[in-house]
């Protein structure tokens, strides 16, 4: 959960740096491929074409990483210079050049836990799949909160739970939750077992 939260925070800061990177007006706004000036009341980039091109480049690099997952070493230690670069201070008010930000994001790709490699046996850790990239992309674009209201994310979640019940032979009346991973699922399972044993409603 701590790692997940750290990645969320890192993504948030990267997004903020990206958006701020277009805050300087002029032909060189935001450095390489800048997106022009931003409204003080909007987080949208002024130049969607630049954002789109960079997003395509990052997506292609990510898919290249997955396609070549069986090649090379299972795990590569994070080099000292990258660790040092990650200790950088908060990005300046005018942000990073967009080209620089993309380079920094892509520099992270070779240094994962190794779980996407077919020879990874170091930990009980899912490998993910290329097919999971696209739903994550859509989910990030929607930024849904499935805790309430009436929107499509709730219906997707309910249908996934229905499929799980059918595959595992549970009755239609059974309930379920989608959580962040096995650790949280185990905590909730222990709580459910405790509550049932002690007669909690």
Short mmCIF file of C-alpha atoms in Angstrom, two decimals:
data_model
loop_
_atom_site.label_atom_id
_atom_site.label_comp_id
_atom_site.label_asym_id
_atom_site.label_seq_id
_atom_site.Cartn_x
_atom_site.Cartn_y
_atom_site.Cartn_z
CA UNK A 1 0.00 0.00 0.00
CA UNK A 2 2.89 2.35 0.76
CA UNK A 3 4.45 1.66 -2.62
CA UNK A 4 1.12 2.23 -4.34
CA UNK A 5 0.64 5.52 -2.53
CA UNK A 6 4.17 6.59 -3.44
CA UNK A 7 3.50 5.90 -7.11
CA UNK A 8 0.27 7.86 -6.96
CA UNK A 9 2.08 10.82 -5.40
CA UNK A 10 4.88 10.57 -7.96
CA UNK A 11 2.33 10.52 -10.77
CA UNK A 12 0.55 13.53 -9.30
CA UNK A 13 3.79 15.50 -9.05
CA UNK A 14 4.74 14.52 -12.59
CA UNK A 15 1.36 15.68 -13.84
CA UNK A 16 1.73 18.96 -11.98
CA UNK A 17 5.22 19.46 -13.38
CA UNK A 18 3.91 18.70 -16.87
CA UNK A 19 1.12 21.23 -16.60
CA UNK A 20 3.33 23.88 -15.08
CA UNK A 21 5.84 23.28 -17.84
CA UNK A 22 3.58 25.14 -20.23
CA UNK A 23 3.08 28.13 -18.00
CA UNK A 24 5.64 30.34 -19.70
CA UNK A 25 4.40 32.18 -22.75
CA UNK A 26 6.38 32.47 -25.94
CA UNK A 27 7.63 30.19 -28.68
CA UNK A 28 9.78 28.18 -26.24
CA UNK A 29 7.04 27.78 -23.64
CA UNK A 30 7.66 24.89 -21.36
CA UNK A 31 10.94 23.95 -23.00
CA UNK A 32 11.02 21.38 -25.78
CA UNK A 33 7.54 20.99 -27.19
CA UNK A 34 6.00 23.45 -24.73
CA UNK A 35 2.25 23.79 -24.62
CA UNK A 36 1.89 27.54 -24.38
CA UNK A 37 0.40 29.64 -21.62
CA UNK A 38 -2.11 28.25 -19.15
CA UNK A 39 -5.16 29.89 -17.71
CA UNK A 40 -4.77 30.56 -13.96
CA UNK A 41 -8.09 28.75 -13.44
CA UNK A 42 -7.42 25.66 -15.58
CA UNK A 43 -5.13 22.65 -15.42
CA UNK A 44 -5.69 21.84 -19.10
CA UNK A 45 -2.73 22.20 -21.46
CA UNK A 46 -3.04 24.98 -24.00
CA UNK A 47 -1.50 22.72 -26.67
CA UNK A 48 -3.28 19.37 -26.69
CA UNK A 49 -1.39 18.28 -29.80
CA UNK A 50 1.91 18.35 -27.92
CA UNK A 51 0.41 16.42 -25.03
CA UNK A 52 -1.06 13.87 -27.43
CA UNK A 53 2.26 13.36 -29.22
CA UNK A 54 4.13 12.91 -25.96
CA UNK A 55 1.48 10.52 -24.63
CA UNK A 56 1.82 8.39 -27.76
CA UNK A 57 5.60 8.31 -27.32
CA UNK A 58 5.34 7.22 -23.68
CA UNK A 59 2.70 4.60 -24.55
CA UNK A 60 4.87 3.19 -27.35
CA UNK A 61 7.89 2.99 -25.05
CA UNK A 62 5.82 1.26 -22.37
CA UNK A 63 4.52 -1.31 -24.87
CA UNK A 64 8.05 -1.82 -26.19
CA UNK A 65 9.08 -2.62 -22.62
CA UNK A 66 6.33 -5.22 -22.30
CA UNK A 67 7.03 -6.73 -25.73
CA UNK A 68 10.69 -7.25 -24.81
CA UNK A 69 9.92 -8.47 -21.27
CA UNK A 70 11.57 -11.86 -21.85
CA UNK A 71 14.86 -10.33 -22.96
CA UNK A 72 17.84 -9.41 -20.79
CA UNK A 73 18.11 -9.57 -17.04
CA UNK A 74 15.19 -10.35 -14.79
CA UNK A 75 16.05 -7.48 -12.47
CA UNK A 76 18.33 -4.48 -12.85
CA UNK A 77 19.34 -2.45 -9.80
CA UNK A 78 18.49 1.23 -9.84
CA UNK A 79 21.71 3.10 -10.67
CA UNK A 80 23.04 5.61 -8.19
CA UNK A 81 22.72 8.53 -10.60
CA UNK A 82 18.99 7.84 -11.05
CA UNK A 83 18.50 7.58 -7.29
CA UNK A 84 20.23 10.91 -6.92
CA UNK A 85 18.13 12.48 -9.67
CA UNK A 86 14.95 11.35 -7.87
CA UNK A 87 16.06 13.29 -4.79
CA UNK A 88 15.61 16.52 -6.71
CA UNK A 89 13.70 19.36 -5.05
CA UNK A 90 10.11 20.22 -5.90
CA UNK A 91 9.90 21.32 -9.56
CA UNK A 92 10.09 25.09 -10.10
CA UNK A 93 6.96 27.17 -10.60
CA UNK A 94 7.44 27.21 -14.35
CA UNK A 95 7.85 23.42 -14.33
CA UNK A 96 10.06 21.13 -16.36
CA UNK A 97 10.51 21.18 -20.11
CA UNK A 98 8.06 18.63 -21.47
CA UNK A 99 10.76 16.78 -23.35
CA UNK A 100 12.77 16.50 -20.15
CA UNK A 101 9.77 15.23 -18.22
CA UNK A 102 9.12 12.49 -20.80
CA UNK A 103 12.78 11.49 -20.63
CA UNK A 104 12.57 11.24 -16.86
CA UNK A 105 9.45 9.08 -17.02
CA UNK A 106 10.93 6.75 -19.64
CA UNK A 107 14.15 6.47 -17.62
CA UNK A 108 12.15 4.62 -14.95
CA UNK A 109 11.06 1.75 -17.22
CA UNK A 110 14.17 -0.50 -17.02
CA UNK A 111 14.22 -0.57 -13.21
CA UNK A 112 11.05 -2.34 -12.08
CA UNK A 113 10.78 -5.22 -9.62
CA UNK A 114 11.41 -7.73 -12.42
CA UNK A 115 7.95 -9.25 -12.16
CA UNK A 116 7.16 -8.72 -15.85
CA UNK A 117 10.01 -11.07 -16.84
CA UNK A 118 9.00 -14.73 -17.41
CA UNK A 119 11.93 -15.91 -15.25
CA UNK A 120 10.81 -13.92 -12.21
CA UNK A 121 10.29 -16.23 -9.24
CA UNK A 122 11.51 -14.02 -6.42
CA UNK A 123 8.16 -13.13 -4.90
CA UNK A 124 4.46 -13.86 -5.09
CA UNK A 125 3.85 -10.98 -7.42
CA UNK A 126 1.59 -10.72 -10.45
CA UNK A 127 3.27 -9.94 -13.74
CA UNK A 128 0.50 -7.82 -15.19
CA UNK A 129 -0.25 -8.05 -18.88
CA UNK A 130 -0.14 -5.86 -21.98
CA UNK A 131 -3.92 -6.00 -22.04
CA UNK A 132 -3.99 -4.27 -18.67
CA UNK A 133 -2.35 -1.13 -20.04
CA UNK A 134 -5.37 0.06 -21.98
CA UNK A 135 -7.93 -0.23 -19.15
CA UNK A 136 -5.48 1.60 -16.86
CA UNK A 137 -5.21 4.36 -19.45
CA UNK A 138 -8.99 4.71 -19.68
CA UNK A 139 -9.29 4.59 -15.90
CA UNK A 140 -6.70 7.33 -15.49
CA UNK A 141 -8.50 9.50 -18.05
CA UNK A 142 -11.82 9.08 -16.24
CA UNK A 143 -10.37 9.33 -12.70
CA UNK A 144 -13.50 7.61 -11.37
CA UNK A 145 -14.49 7.33 -7.73
CA UNK A 146 -16.60 4.20 -7.36
CA UNK A 147 -17.72 5.01 -3.83
CA UNK A 148 -21.09 6.30 -4.98
CA UNK A 149 -23.20 8.27 -7.46
CA UNK A 150 -24.30 6.90 -10.82
CA UNK A 151 -21.57 6.47 -13.43
CA UNK A 152 -20.16 3.71 -15.60
CA UNK A 153 -17.29 2.78 -13.28
CA UNK A 154 -19.75 1.37 -10.74
CA UNK A 155 -21.39 -0.87 -13.34
CA UNK A 156 -18.02 -2.13 -14.57
CA UNK A 157 -17.00 -2.97 -11.00
CA UNK A 158 -20.27 -4.78 -10.32
CA UNK A 159 -19.93 -6.83 -13.50
CA UNK A 160 -16.36 -7.85 -12.66
CA UNK A 161 -17.57 -9.02 -9.25
CA UNK A 162 -20.40 -10.96 -10.91
CA UNK A 163 -17.90 -12.72 -13.17
CA UNK A 164 -15.73 -13.57 -10.16
CA UNK A 165 -18.71 -15.05 -8.31
CA UNK A 166 -19.64 -17.17 -11.33
CA UNK A 167 -16.09 -18.43 -11.87
CA UNK A 168 -15.66 -19.35 -8.20
CA UNK A 169 -19.05 -20.97 -7.79
CA UNK A 170 -20.43 -18.41 -5.33
CA UNK A 171 -24.18 -17.74 -5.19
CA UNK A 172 -25.57 -14.69 -6.95
CA UNK A 173 -26.38 -13.20 -3.54
CA UNK A 174 -22.70 -13.14 -2.52
CA UNK A 175 -20.98 -9.79 -2.16
CA UNK A 176 -17.46 -8.68 -2.89
CA UNK A 177 -15.00 -5.83 -3.13
CA UNK A 178 -12.27 -4.88 -5.55
CA UNK A 179 -9.20 -3.84 -3.59
CA UNK A 180 -5.65 -2.75 -4.36
CA UNK A 181 -4.02 -6.16 -4.02
CA UNK A 182 -3.55 -9.41 -2.12
CA UNK A 183 -2.37 -7.76 1.10
CA UNK A 184 -5.52 -5.66 1.45
CA UNK A 185 -7.69 -8.60 0.39
CA UNK A 186 -6.11 -10.73 3.14
CA UNK A 187 -6.77 -8.07 5.79
CA UNK A 188 -10.41 -7.82 4.74
CA UNK A 189 -10.78 -11.61 4.65
CA UNK A 190 -9.42 -11.87 8.20
CA UNK A 191 -11.81 -9.16 9.36
CA UNK A 192 -14.76 -10.91 7.73
CA UNK A 193 -13.79 -14.21 9.36
CA UNK A 194 -13.37 -12.53 12.74
CA UNK A 195 -16.71 -10.76 12.49
CA UNK A 196 -18.47 -13.97 11.50
CA UNK A 197 -16.87 -15.90 14.35
CA UNK A 198 -17.72 -13.27 16.95
CA UNK A 199 -21.20 -12.64 15.63
CA UNK A 200 -20.70 -9.03 14.54
CA UNK A 201 -23.37 -7.64 12.25
#
